[in-house]
Structure formats: structure tokens, C-alpha cells
Tab-separated table of C-alpha atoms and ligand atoms in Angstrom:
chain	number	residue	atom	x	y	z
A	1110	MET	CA	252.692	41.468	13.705
A	1111	THR	CA	249.104	42.725	13.537
A	1112	ALA	CA	246.344	40.317	12.582
A	1113	LEU	CA	243.204	40.182	10.483
A	1114	HIS	CA	240.455	39.472	13.018
A	1115	ILE	CA	237.673	37.192	11.852
A	1116	ALA	CA	234.436	36.132	13.528
A	1117	LEU	CA	232.827	32.942	12.328
A	1118	LEU	CA	229.055	32.623	12.667
A	1119	GLY	CA	228.299	28.886	12.764
A	1120	TYR	CA	230.563	25.947	13.428
A	1121	GLY	CA	228.880	23.162	11.484
A	1122	THR	CA	230.025	21.616	8.195
A	1123	VAL	CA	230.934	24.937	6.575
A	1124	GLY	CA	232.168	26.744	9.690
A	1125	LYS	CA	234.523	23.890	10.581
A	1126	GLY	CA	235.822	23.778	7.013
A	1127	VAL	CA	236.617	27.501	7.091
A	1128	TYR	CA	238.295	27.277	10.498
A	1129	LYS	CA	240.384	24.306	9.396
A	1130	THR	CA	241.370	25.913	6.071
A	1131	ILE	CA	242.492	29.126	7.779
A	1132	GLN	CA	244.760	26.999	9.953
A	1133	THR	CA	246.105	24.725	7.221
A	1134	HIS	CA	246.677	27.638	4.806
A	1135	GLN	CA	247.915	30.161	7.360
A	1136	GLU	CA	251.321	30.635	5.727
A	1137	LYS	CA	249.766	31.334	2.340
A	1138	LEU	CA	247.222	33.716	3.864
A	1139	LYS	CA	249.972	35.492	5.816
A	1140	ARG	CA	251.840	36.114	2.575
A	1141	ILE	CA	248.691	37.526	0.959
A	1142	PHE	CA	247.552	39.716	3.847
A	1143	ARG	CA	251.036	40.429	5.226
A	1144	LYS	CA	249.653	39.634	8.649
A	1145	GLU	CA	248.269	36.728	10.594
A	1146	VAL	CA	244.695	35.701	9.737
A	1147	LYS	CA	242.989	34.817	12.993
A	1148	VAL	CA	239.549	33.472	13.892
A	1149	VAL	CA	238.956	35.359	17.137
A	1150	ALA	CA	235.340	34.372	17.823
A	1151	ILE	CA	232.826	31.685	16.877
A	1152	LEU	CA	229.070	31.924	17.278
A	1153	VAL	CA	227.058	28.723	17.795
A	1154	LYS	CA	223.617	27.827	19.018
A	1155	ASN	CA	224.539	25.148	21.574
A	1156	ILE	CA	227.892	25.775	23.226
A	1157	GLU	CA	227.920	22.359	24.934
A	1158	LYS	CA	228.418	20.686	21.550
A	1159	HIS	CA	231.713	22.499	20.918
A	1160	HIS	CA	234.202	22.027	23.717
A	1161	THR	CA	237.266	21.108	21.683
A	1162	LEU	CA	238.069	24.572	20.324
A	1163	ASP	CA	241.309	26.477	21.031
A	1164	SER	CA	241.023	28.411	24.261
A	1165	ASP	CA	242.062	31.724	22.688
A	1166	VAL	CA	238.946	31.692	20.483
A	1167	LEU	CA	235.847	33.253	22.000
A	1168	LEU	CA	233.115	30.617	21.687
A	1169	THR	CA	229.711	32.120	22.364
A	1170	ASP	CA	225.998	31.872	21.692
A	1171	ASP	CA	225.637	35.634	22.125
A	1172	PHE	CA	226.256	37.745	19.015
A	1173	ASN	CA	226.515	40.912	21.126
A	1174	LYS	CA	229.793	39.626	22.538
A	1175	ILE	CA	231.108	39.375	18.977
A	1176	ILE	CA	229.873	42.637	17.530
A	1177	THR	CA	231.305	44.554	20.500
A	1178	LEU	CA	234.782	43.039	20.211
A	1179	GLU	CA	237.448	45.708	20.171
A	1180	GLN	CA	239.060	44.380	17.015
A	1181	LEU	CA	236.945	42.828	14.290
A	1182	ASP	CA	237.620	43.050	10.541
A	1183	VAL	CA	235.600	40.306	8.847
A	1184	VAL	CA	232.410	38.413	9.742
A	1185	ILE	CA	231.853	35.081	7.987
A	1186	ASP	CA	228.281	33.772	8.044
A	1187	ALA	CA	227.839	29.992	8.006
A	1188	ILE	CA	224.563	29.625	9.891
A	1189	VAL	CA	221.208	28.493	8.615
A	1190	GLY	CA	218.023	30.369	7.688
A	1191	GLN	CA	217.104	33.981	7.029
A	1192	GLU	CA	217.253	35.083	10.637
A	1193	PRO	CA	219.220	35.880	12.703
A	1194	SER	CA	221.782	35.841	9.902
A	1195	PHE	CA	220.348	38.881	8.063
A	1196	THR	CA	220.218	40.994	11.230
A	1197	TYR	CA	223.745	40.015	12.292
A	1198	LEU	CA	225.251	40.834	8.893
A	1199	GLN	CA	223.567	44.241	8.826
A	1200	GLN	CA	225.025	44.966	12.255
A	1201	ALA	CA	228.465	43.824	11.125
A	1202	MET	CA	228.464	46.047	8.029
A	1203	ASN	CA	227.122	49.000	9.972
A	1204	ARG	CA	230.119	48.571	12.234
A	1205	GLY	CA	232.408	48.674	9.172
A	1206	CYS	CA	233.243	44.963	8.933
A	1207	HIS	CA	233.624	43.129	5.649
A	1208	VAL	CA	231.118	40.295	5.376
A	1209	ILE	CA	231.155	36.911	3.651
A	1210	THR	CA	228.159	34.589	3.582
A	1211	ALA	CA	227.415	30.997	2.565
A	1212	ASN	CA	223.761	31.312	3.532
A	1213	LYS	CA	221.875	31.108	0.221
A	1214	GLU	CA	218.355	31.238	1.607
A	1215	MET	CA	219.096	34.432	3.530
A	1216	PHE	CA	220.952	35.910	0.568
A	1217	ALA	CA	218.220	35.093	-1.956
A	1218	TYR	CA	215.726	36.999	0.197
A	1219	HIS	CA	217.933	39.833	1.448
A	1220	GLY	CA	220.933	40.036	-0.895
A	1221	THR	CA	219.717	43.236	-2.559
A	1222	GLN	CA	219.455	45.040	0.773
A	1223	LEU	CA	222.810	43.743	1.968
A	1224	LYS	CA	224.475	44.896	-1.265
A	1225	GLN	CA	223.026	48.342	-0.746
A	1226	ILE	CA	224.322	48.545	2.825
A	1227	ALA	CA	227.753	47.303	1.708
A	1228	LYS	CA	227.815	50.036	-0.940
A	1229	GLU	CA	226.856	52.721	1.564
A	1230	LYS	CA	229.365	51.549	4.158
A	1231	GLY	CA	232.168	50.890	1.649
A	1232	VAL	CA	232.693	47.323	2.826
A	1233	THR	CA	233.063	44.109	0.895
A	1234	LEU	CA	230.248	41.587	0.634
A	1235	GLY	CA	231.340	38.135	-0.545
A	1236	PHE	CA	228.793	35.481	-1.485
A	1237	GLU	CA	230.691	33.026	-3.703
A	1238	ALA	CA	229.769	30.117	-1.397
A	1239	THR	CA	226.027	30.686	-1.788
A	1240	VAL	CA	225.987	29.170	-5.294
A	1241	ALA	CA	227.571	25.927	-6.493
A	1242	GLY	CA	230.046	25.501	-3.608
A	1243	GLY	CA	233.545	25.126	-5.020
A	1244	ILE	CA	232.766	26.396	-8.536
A	1245	PRO	CA	233.952	30.028	-8.793
A	1246	ILE	CA	230.786	31.107	-10.568
A	1247	ILE	CA	230.307	34.491	-8.874
A	1248	GLN	CA	233.843	35.661	-9.664
A	1249	THR	CA	233.531	34.328	-13.202
A	1250	LEU	CA	230.298	36.250	-13.762
A	1251	ARG	CA	231.803	39.424	-12.281
A	1252	GLN	CA	234.751	39.070	-14.628
A	1253	LEU	CA	232.579	38.423	-17.689
A	1254	LEU	CA	230.300	41.350	-16.851
A	1255	ASN	CA	233.158	43.782	-17.370
A	1256	VAL	CA	232.456	43.579	-21.098
A	1257	ASN	CA	229.813	40.947	-21.834
A	1258	ASN	CA	226.070	41.206	-21.663
A	1259	ILE	CA	224.839	37.970	-20.158
A	1260	GLN	CA	221.957	36.451	-22.100
A	1261	LYS	CA	221.296	33.200	-20.319
A	1262	VAL	CA	222.527	31.271	-17.286
A	1263	GLN	CA	221.672	27.634	-16.684
A	1264	GLY	CA	222.860	25.344	-13.959
A	1265	ILE	CA	222.669	22.063	-12.149
A	1266	LEU	CA	222.761	23.787	-8.784
A	1267	ASN	CA	221.688	21.075	-6.383
A	1268	GLY	CA	223.986	18.082	-5.947
A	1269	THR	CA	221.442	16.051	-3.971
A	1270	SER	CA	218.830	15.991	-6.731
A	1271	ASN	CA	221.505	15.299	-9.349
A	1272	PHE	CA	222.775	12.381	-7.236
A	1273	ILE	CA	219.240	10.974	-6.967
A	1274	LEU	CA	218.637	11.224	-10.729
A	1275	THR	CA	222.008	9.606	-11.455
A	1276	LYS	CA	221.312	6.709	-9.062
A	1277	MET	CA	217.805	6.161	-10.454
A	1278	ARG	CA	219.247	5.831	-13.947
A	1279	GLU	CA	222.274	3.722	-13.028
A	1280	ASP	CA	220.462	1.329	-10.672
A	1281	GLY	CA	216.976	1.468	-12.237
A	1282	CYS	CA	215.624	2.160	-8.756
A	1283	PRO	CA	212.632	4.283	-7.723
A	1284	PHE	CA	212.952	7.827	-6.389
A	1285	GLU	CA	212.406	6.772	-2.748
A	1286	THR	CA	215.299	4.271	-2.835
A	1287	ALA	CA	217.713	6.795	-4.361
A	1288	LEU	CA	216.654	9.422	-1.804
A	1289	LYS	CA	217.292	6.998	1.060
A	1290	LEU	CA	220.766	6.315	-0.308
A	1291	ALA	CA	221.441	10.069	-0.562
A	1292	GLN	CA	220.412	10.425	3.088
A	1293	GLU	CA	222.637	7.513	4.152
A	1294	LYS	CA	225.602	9.118	2.388
A	1295	GLY	CA	224.913	12.479	4.068
A	1296	TYR	CA	224.017	14.233	0.787
A	1297	ALA	CA	220.384	14.792	1.757
A	1298	GLU	CA	218.922	16.167	4.985
A	1299	ALA	CA	216.414	14.190	7.063
A	1300	ASP	CA	213.878	16.657	5.614
A	1301	PRO	CA	214.933	16.776	1.950
A	1302	THR	CA	212.191	19.190	0.792
A	1303	ASN	CA	214.531	22.077	-0.056
A	1304	ASP	CA	216.661	19.930	-2.344
A	1305	ILE	CA	214.183	17.670	-4.099
A	1306	GLU	CA	211.435	20.259	-4.589
A	1307	GLY	CA	213.816	22.804	-6.075
A	1308	TYR	CA	213.765	25.503	-3.362
A	1309	ASP	CA	217.532	25.331	-2.848
A	1310	ALA	CA	218.206	25.596	-6.592
A	1311	PHE	CA	215.697	28.435	-6.863
A	1312	TYR	CA	217.456	30.471	-4.137
A	1313	LYS	CA	220.716	30.049	-6.030
A	1314	ALA	CA	219.016	31.015	-9.304
A	1315	VAL	CA	217.767	34.229	-7.690
A	1316	ILE	CA	221.294	35.082	-6.527
A	1317	LEU	CA	222.760	34.400	-9.979
A	1318	SER	CA	219.991	36.300	-11.720
A	1319	GLU	CA	220.579	39.424	-9.729
A	1320	LEU	CA	224.278	39.316	-10.411
A	1321	ALA	CA	224.024	38.435	-14.105
A	1322	PHE	CA	221.088	40.666	-15.062
A	1323	GLY	CA	220.923	43.230	-12.270
A	1324	GLU	CA	217.401	42.119	-11.374
A	1325	ASN	CA	215.539	39.447	-9.544
A	1326	PRO	CA	213.191	37.156	-11.425
A	1327	ASN	CA	209.540	37.596	-10.551
A	1328	TRP	CA	209.166	35.040	-7.733
A	1329	GLU	CA	205.457	34.443	-8.349
A	1330	GLU	CA	205.849	33.864	-12.078
A	1331	SER	CA	208.895	31.636	-11.799
A	1332	ILE	CA	208.486	27.909	-12.311
A	1333	ARG	CA	209.716	25.552	-9.611
A	1334	GLN	CA	209.239	21.844	-10.081
A	1335	GLY	CA	210.920	19.077	-8.139
A	1336	ILE	CA	212.071	15.632	-9.199
A	1337	GLN	CA	209.738	13.475	-7.073
A	1338	SER	CA	207.382	12.536	-9.894
A	1339	ILE	CA	210.063	11.105	-12.203
A	1340	THR	CA	209.668	7.340	-12.440
A	1341	PRO	CA	212.144	4.573	-13.396
A	1342	GLU	CA	209.898	3.862	-16.423
A	1343	GLN	CA	210.248	7.453	-17.689
A	1344	ILE	CA	214.004	7.291	-17.191
A	1345	GLU	CA	214.200	4.036	-19.122
A	1346	LEU	CA	212.032	5.368	-21.956
A	1347	PHE	CA	214.156	8.484	-22.493
A	1348	SER	CA	217.493	6.738	-21.830
A	1349	ALA	CA	216.724	4.466	-24.762
A	1350	LEU	CA	216.460	7.605	-26.921
A	1351	GLY	CA	219.786	8.977	-25.651
A	1352	TYR	CA	218.435	11.420	-23.054
A	1353	ARG	CA	219.252	11.895	-19.382
A	1354	PHE	CA	217.151	13.719	-16.806
A	1355	LYS	CA	218.799	16.714	-15.148
A	1356	HIS	CA	217.288	19.138	-12.639
A	1357	VAL	CA	218.158	22.490	-14.174
A	1358	ALA	CA	217.742	26.104	-13.116
A	1359	SER	CA	217.418	28.485	-16.083
A	1360	MET	CA	217.519	32.257	-16.062
A	1361	GLU	CA	217.048	34.258	-19.208
A	1362	LYS	CA	216.599	37.956	-19.878
A	1363	THR	CA	213.575	38.422	-22.127
A	1364	GLU	CA	211.309	41.232	-23.264
A	1365	LYS	CA	209.033	40.260	-20.344
A	1366	GLY	CA	211.794	40.459	-17.729
A	1367	ILE	CA	213.830	37.682	-16.171
A	1368	VAL	CA	212.311	34.302	-16.902
A	1369	CYS	CA	213.372	31.795	-14.283
A	1370	SER	CA	212.570	28.121	-13.991
A	1371	VAL	CA	213.808	25.210	-11.935
A	1372	LYS	CA	212.585	21.930	-13.346
A	1373	PRO	CA	213.583	18.484	-14.584
A	1374	VAL	CA	214.676	18.571	-18.217
A	1375	LEU	CA	216.115	16.153	-20.748
A	1376	VAL	CA	219.591	16.523	-22.265
A	1377	ASN	CA	221.434	14.361	-24.737
A	1378	GLU	CA	225.160	13.817	-25.163
A	1379	THR	CA	225.610	17.026	-27.160
A	1380	HIS	CA	224.768	19.085	-24.043
A	1381	PRO	CA	227.455	19.984	-21.461
A	1382	PHE	CA	225.200	18.853	-18.585
A	1383	TYR	CA	224.887	15.283	-19.933
A	1384	GLN	CA	228.116	14.211	-18.213
A	1385	ILE	CA	227.402	15.954	-14.893
A	1386	GLU	CA	226.762	13.050	-12.565
A	1387	GLY	CA	226.323	12.406	-8.848
A	1388	VAL	CA	226.722	15.369	-6.507
A	1389	GLN	CA	228.557	17.478	-9.094
A	1390	ASN	CA	227.216	20.923	-10.057
A	1391	ALA	CA	227.615	22.752	-13.359
A	1392	VAL	CA	226.861	26.213	-14.669
A	1393	SER	CA	226.604	27.302	-18.282
A	1394	ILE	CA	226.703	30.995	-19.217
A	1395	ASP	CA	225.839	32.613	-22.552
A	1396	GLY	CA	227.491	36.001	-23.030
A	1397	ASP	CA	227.148	38.163	-26.129
A	1398	ILE	CA	230.902	38.283	-26.744
A	1399	VAL	CA	232.299	35.149	-25.156
A	1400	GLY	CA	229.541	32.806	-26.405
A	1401	ASN	CA	228.904	29.810	-24.189
A	1402	ILE	CA	231.139	28.736	-21.343
A	1403	SER	CA	230.514	25.950	-18.845
A	1404	LEU	CA	232.026	25.310	-15.450
A	1405	GLN	CA	231.648	22.180	-13.374
A	1406	GLY	CA	232.811	20.985	-9.976
A	1407	PRO	CA	231.812	20.113	-6.427
A	1408	GLY	CA	228.664	22.002	-5.496
A	1409	ALA	CA	228.813	21.544	-1.733
A	1410	GLY	CA	230.770	19.944	1.094
A	1411	MET	CA	233.071	21.139	3.833
A	1412	LEU	CA	236.212	21.967	1.886
A	1413	PRO	CA	234.788	23.073	-1.501
A	1414	THR	CA	232.544	25.551	0.340
A	1415	ALA	CA	235.430	26.681	2.560
A	1416	SER	CA	237.458	27.217	-0.603
A	1417	ALA	CA	234.795	29.605	-1.942
A	1418	ILE	CA	234.743	31.523	1.354
A	1419	ILE	CA	238.523	31.817	1.544
A	1420	GLU	CA	238.588	33.034	-2.073
A	1421	ASP	CA	236.170	35.795	-1.008
A	1422	LEU	CA	238.472	36.583	1.897
A	1423	VAL	CA	241.446	36.938	-0.415
A	1424	TYR	CA	239.360	39.144	-2.697
A	1425	ILE	CA	238.865	41.557	0.216
A	1426	ASN	CA	242.571	42.024	0.361
A	1427	LYS	CA	243.137	42.307	-3.371
A	1428	HIS	CA	240.350	44.670	-4.223
A	1429	SER	CA	238.604	45.915	-1.103
A	1430	PHE	CA	235.836	45.942	-3.641
A	1431	SER	CA	232.448	47.449	-3.532
A	1432	PRO	CA	230.092	44.825	-4.846
A	1433	ILE	CA	229.160	45.124	-8.499
A	1434	PHE	CA	225.818	46.858	-8.948
A	1435	LEU	CA	224.114	46.313	-12.187
A	1436	ASP	CA	221.151	48.649	-11.861
A	1437	GLU	CA	221.805	50.432	-15.100
A	1438	GLN	CA	223.865	47.703	-16.756
A	1439	ASN	CA	222.816	45.102	-19.245
A	1440	GLY	CA	219.954	46.699	-21.121
A	1441	LEU	CA	220.047	43.759	-23.489
A	1442	SER	CA	216.928	41.741	-23.753
A	1443	VAL	CA	216.749	38.632	-25.849
A	1444	LYS	CA	213.828	36.761	-27.315
A	1445	VAL	CA	213.108	33.523	-25.547
A	1446	SER	CA	214.788	30.821	-27.571
A	1447	LYS	CA	212.828	27.993	-29.085
A	1448	ILE	CA	211.627	25.481	-26.545
A	1449	TYR	CA	211.512	21.803	-27.371
A	1450	TRP	CA	209.652	19.195	-25.364
A	1451	ALA	CA	209.680	15.424	-25.259
A	1452	MET	CA	206.104	14.198	-24.764
A	1453	ALA	CA	205.091	10.689	-23.895
A	1454	GLY	CA	202.050	8.828	-22.674
A	1455	ASP	CA	198.682	7.638	-23.874
A	1456	ALA	CA	197.270	10.588	-25.740
A	1457	ALA	CA	200.401	12.474	-26.671
A	1458	VAL	CA	200.933	10.880	-30.000
A	1459	GLU	CA	197.424	11.242	-31.388
A	1460	ASN	CA	195.988	14.543	-30.223
A	1461	ILE	CA	198.547	17.274	-30.668
A	1462	PRO	CA	196.826	20.630	-31.371
A	1463	SER	CA	197.646	22.016	-34.797
A	1464	HIS	CA	199.505	25.106	-33.492
A	1465	ILE	CA	202.101	22.883	-31.832
A	1466	GLN	CA	204.792	21.883	-34.261
A	1467	ILE	CA	205.924	18.277	-34.226
A	1468	ILE	CA	209.681	18.065	-34.714
A	1469	ASP	CA	210.255	14.354	-34.456
A	1470	ARG	CA	208.696	11.038	-33.490
A	1471	PRO	CA	211.680	9.034	-32.217
A	1472	ASN	CA	209.504	6.066	-31.272
A	1473	PRO	CA	205.761	5.289	-31.371
A	1474	ASN	CA	205.228	6.572	-27.823
A	1475	VAL	CA	207.329	9.708	-27.833
A	1476	LEU	CA	207.018	13.000	-29.682
A	1477	ILE	CA	209.460	15.901	-29.799
A	1478	VAL	CA	207.508	19.149	-30.249
A	1479	GLU	CA	208.188	22.854	-30.272
A	1480	ALA	CA	205.928	24.869	-27.961
A	1481	SER	CA	205.931	27.646	-25.411
A	1482	TRP	CA	205.589	26.886	-21.704
A	1483	GLU	CA	201.993	28.188	-21.764
A	1484	GLU	CA	201.075	26.048	-24.786
A	1485	ILE	CA	202.489	22.929	-23.238
A	1486	CYS	CA	200.741	23.598	-19.910
A	1487	ASP	CA	197.400	23.840	-21.750
A	1488	ILE	CA	197.754	20.182	-22.631
A	1489	GLN	CA	196.345	18.353	-19.666
A	1490	TRP	CA	195.605	14.867	-20.816
A	1491	PRO	CA	195.643	12.070	-18.293
A	1492	ASN	CA	198.653	9.763	-18.439
A	1493	THR	CA	200.600	12.194	-20.582
A	1494	TYR	CA	203.766	13.880	-19.444
A	1495	PHE	CA	206.360	16.153	-20.981
A	1496	TYR	CA	209.856	17.402	-20.210
A	1497	GLN	CA	211.803	20.220	-21.802
A	1498	VAL	CA	214.774	19.182	-23.913
A	1499	LEU	CA	217.814	21.415	-23.508
A	1500	GLY	CA	220.428	21.943	-26.182
A	1501	LYS	CA	220.421	20.134	-29.492
A	1502	VAL	CA	217.617	17.801	-30.468
A	1503	LEU	CA	218.783	14.967	-32.647
A	1504	THR	CA	216.165	14.207	-35.292
A	1505	GLU	CA	216.309	11.640	-38.067
A	1506	ASN	CA	217.745	13.966	-40.704
A	1507	THR	CA	218.651	17.186	-38.951
A	1508	LEU	CA	219.967	18.709	-35.774
A	1509	VAL	CA	217.930	21.509	-34.223
A	1510	SER	CA	218.998	23.699	-31.321
A	1511	SER	CA	217.011	25.321	-28.544
B	483	NAP	N1	226.962	22.206	3.809
B	483	NAP	C1	227.307	22.656	2.615
B	483	NAP	O1	227.937	21.948	1.814
B	483	NAP	C2	226.945	24.064	2.208
B	483	NAP	C3	227.370	24.537	0.945
B	483	NAP	C4	227.097	25.866	0.591
B	483	NAP	C5	226.376	26.672	1.464
B	483	NAP	N2	225.946	26.160	2.666
B	483	NAP	C6	225.215	27.075	3.564
B	483	NAP	O2	226.062	27.352	4.675
B	483	NAP	C7	225.301	27.492	5.864
B	483	NAP	C8	225.815	26.503	6.909
B	483	NAP	O3	225.622	25.179	6.439
B	483	NAP	P1	226.164	23.916	7.251
B	483	NAP	O4	226.003	22.747	6.364
B	483	NAP	O5	227.504	24.223	7.814
B	483	NAP	O6	225.089	23.851	8.437
B	483	NAP	P2	225.218	23.039	9.799
B	483	NAP	O7	226.211	21.941	9.688
B	483	NAP	O8	223.832	22.712	10.211
B	483	NAP	O9	225.813	24.116	10.828
B	483	NAP	C9	225.116	25.267	11.179
B	483	NAP	C10	225.869	25.987	12.293
B	483	NAP	O10	225.200	27.211	12.570
B	483	NAP	C11	224.924	27.304	13.975
B	483	NAP	N3	223.643	27.992	14.116
B	483	NAP	C12	222.461	27.683	13.541
B	483	NAP	N4	221.521	28.583	13.891
B	483	NAP	C13	222.125	29.467	14.708
B	483	NAP	C14	221.694	30.609	15.429
B	483	NAP	N5	220.433	31.033	15.372
B	483	NAP	N6	222.600	31.291	16.179
B	483	NAP	C15	223.883	30.861	16.251
B	483	NAP	N7	224.349	29.785	15.609
B	483	NAP	C16	223.486	29.098	14.858
B	483	NAP	C17	224.860	25.870	14.478
B	483	NAP	O11	225.161	25.873	15.864
B	483	NAP	P3	225.233	24.479	16.699
B	483	NAP	O12	226.438	23.764	16.155
B	483	NAP	O13	225.443	24.908	18.099
B	483	NAP	O14	223.955	23.761	16.438
B	483	NAP	C18	225.939	25.221	13.609
B	483	NAP	O15	227.208	25.371	14.202
B	483	NAP	C19	223.836	27.266	5.465
B	483	NAP	O16	223.221	28.511	5.274
B	483	NAP	C20	223.940	26.483	4.162
B	483	NAP	O17	222.848	26.726	3.309
B	483	NAP	C21	226.206	24.883	3.050
């Protein structure tokens, strides 16, 4: 029986999960591919750390030994950072290998180029694992794009920051305490910058944006705010009004291009993200035919991420697809929907400029207003803060939607 020959770049959390899943699901994979699915080589940085591998697997720290293997069908990338991952995947596709990556940072920066090479070489490029781990968001978007124009995509795309916000609310603890707990549980890195400052979510937003709208958001004009400045007092204030903080990435096609933001927002129980707690991720998509659909599930971890990679592997067999290119697709542009903000603090209640419409005053210290991002940024009073409210705003007599 011939075999499908796979090289695995990286043998950390994700790499080990993929290796293990290929072994535990070998019979199923054999039925799909009609041949054995074999990891023939693994690339690592420090070989000494990995001495327990099967002896028939080539374990190496030299990519040249992998790319020159006589038989190689698929290269799976589970290493960290833009380089050398980008260079290795180009080499693999140029050799005619199908490629699957979990590396979101590399893919956010170089995905467009890799898609182009895949198209030219007629190979498959899978990247399901780069966004929201076990949630099949990439395949879902591909499927929807057959007929729908996508108008808006929003997501809780970073489980670490969602865990921290959940803990702060449940335990009433400060940010630093919740972060320490996330680190103890292995959800946050020793250097948590990427997660808590929104870089990780932004990379994923870029990947989703290019798939959904066929274009990248303008990186310079995009908004990226982390969760570090949220205090237990703010959480308590808005919890009493029925709101929860969520760290949300939003991508919307507008007349000005793709508007992308990653920032803390407020949602109430009418919004699908209200119930997304702990390390869970969620994605909500607005399509012109389907309306709104939401998916939720594990956003990271060894097996959920391996599941996404193996799904990409199976897709190679089913479709031997060329990636979807949306260059000329999706001419639709929508007007930015109304934006509502919850404002609180010393001056907020007294000094609202007349062009900003007040929607509600749920308590003496909090206002709900309608304003654009620029208008709200113009307000720079000391001790005043504001957060966008997603979804429906519950006012005394009415229900308004953003
Ligand atoms: N962890 C998750 O839940 C998750 C979810 C979705 C996507 N991802 C993405 O998947 C990738 C892997 O994440 P991970 O959590 O598995 O990371 P990890 O546990 O730190 O493992 C990284 C692996 O890559 C190897 N490596 C790093 N740099 C290398 C280089 N220059 N050359 C060769 N090998 C190199 C390391 O080798 P050594 O073992 O020898 O150090 C290690 O085996 C990342 O891009 C991450 O963003 C992770």
C-alpha cells in the first residue's frame, strides 16, 4: 500500500497534537485517502528535547533534509513566527507539496503571497487552524461565499483575554490577578503581550478579512486596543446594567474599505457573545442571504487545533482545491452601522456635545450615546471612559440595534 507522506514542522503543543491524531485516527484516514497517512519527518529547533519519537520518523533541525526527501506530499507548519516558516512553505509549494499552516502571525503577514504561489503551483493551502482553533470558521466562510456577500464578521478570537475578562467579572479581581491565573493554567504565555494587547486577535482578523472580503484591512488605520485598562470597578458598573465586557475583533466592508477593530466592547444578554466565557472563542457572520450566523467552540489547545489541521488534510483529498481567491468577488459595500457607546466617569454626563445623540441614561453615572469612532475619540475628558456596545441596546421604552 502506498502512503501519503507528511512532514511536520514543529513538535510543540500543535505538532504533537497533529502527530497523535494521525496515529489515533489512522484507520479513518486510511479509509478517506485509501492509503496510509504517515508522518515521515519532523522539524524542531532543539533535537535534544525530542528523543522519544518513533525511529522511522526523520527528526531533524535542518529543513533541507526534509525538502529534499524523495517522497513528500504535504508539509504541515506548526512553528512560531514569520520566519523561517514563510520561507519553508514557499519552498514546499515550489516543490509541489500541499501545505497546511497553524501559524497565524506568519499567515497574517504573508498569506496573500502564499495564496498566489499555491494558485500558480496548483497545490492546496490550508489555514483553518490559524483562526479560532477548533471552530471550522474558514470552511464555513468558504461555503457561505459560494452565494453570499459577507457584510460583517465579528469574533472573540483570543481565548486568553476572554478568560481574563470572565475571571475578573466572576471573582471581582483586578486584571493582574486574572492574568496570573491564566498563566498558571497555561492559557497565557510568560510574555502575554500578543494576547492581552490584541495582536493575536488582529492577525486572525486580517486572515478572516482577506477571506471574507477579498482584501486586507488597512493596517495603519485599524484600531487595536487591549484589555489591560479595564478595572474591576468598570466591570461592576456595567454588570449592574446587564453588560459584560468582551474583547471583540470586528471587520466590516464599508465605502471606505475594510474597517477593522480589535477592542473591548460591551454586550448584553441579547447578543450571541454574552454567553461566551472562559477560553471559548466565537465568530458571528452577517451574509446578505443567510443573515446572521454564529459559531462557538474551543479557540486553541492541542486537540482542537489538530482537529482543524486534520480537517484541512482531508480537504486536500476531497477537493485538491485551489484556494478561493476573491479579487473580483464581493463588490458589495455597506454603510457602517450605527455605533452605540456606553460612557461613564466624571464629565460624561454633563458635557456631551450637541451633535452626539444621547440614547439613554441607565443610571446617573452612565450614558448610552450614538456616535462615530472619530466623534467619540474627540472627547478627551479626564476620568471619562467609553466602550462600544454591540448588538441591541436596551433602553427604558425601546430596543435599538447597532
Ligand atoms: N497552541 C495553540 O493552541 C495554537 C492554536 C492555533 C494556532 N497555533 C499556532 O501554531 C504554531 C505552533 O504553536 P505551539 O503552541 O505548538 O508552539 P510551541 O509549543 O512553542 O511549539 C513550537 C515548535 O516549533 C519548533 N520551532 C520553533 N521555531 C523553530 C525553528 N526556527 N525551526 C524549527 N523548529 C522550530 C519548536 O522546536 P523545539 O521543540 O525544538 O523548541 C517547537 O517544537 C504557532 O504559530 C501558533 O501561533 C497554536
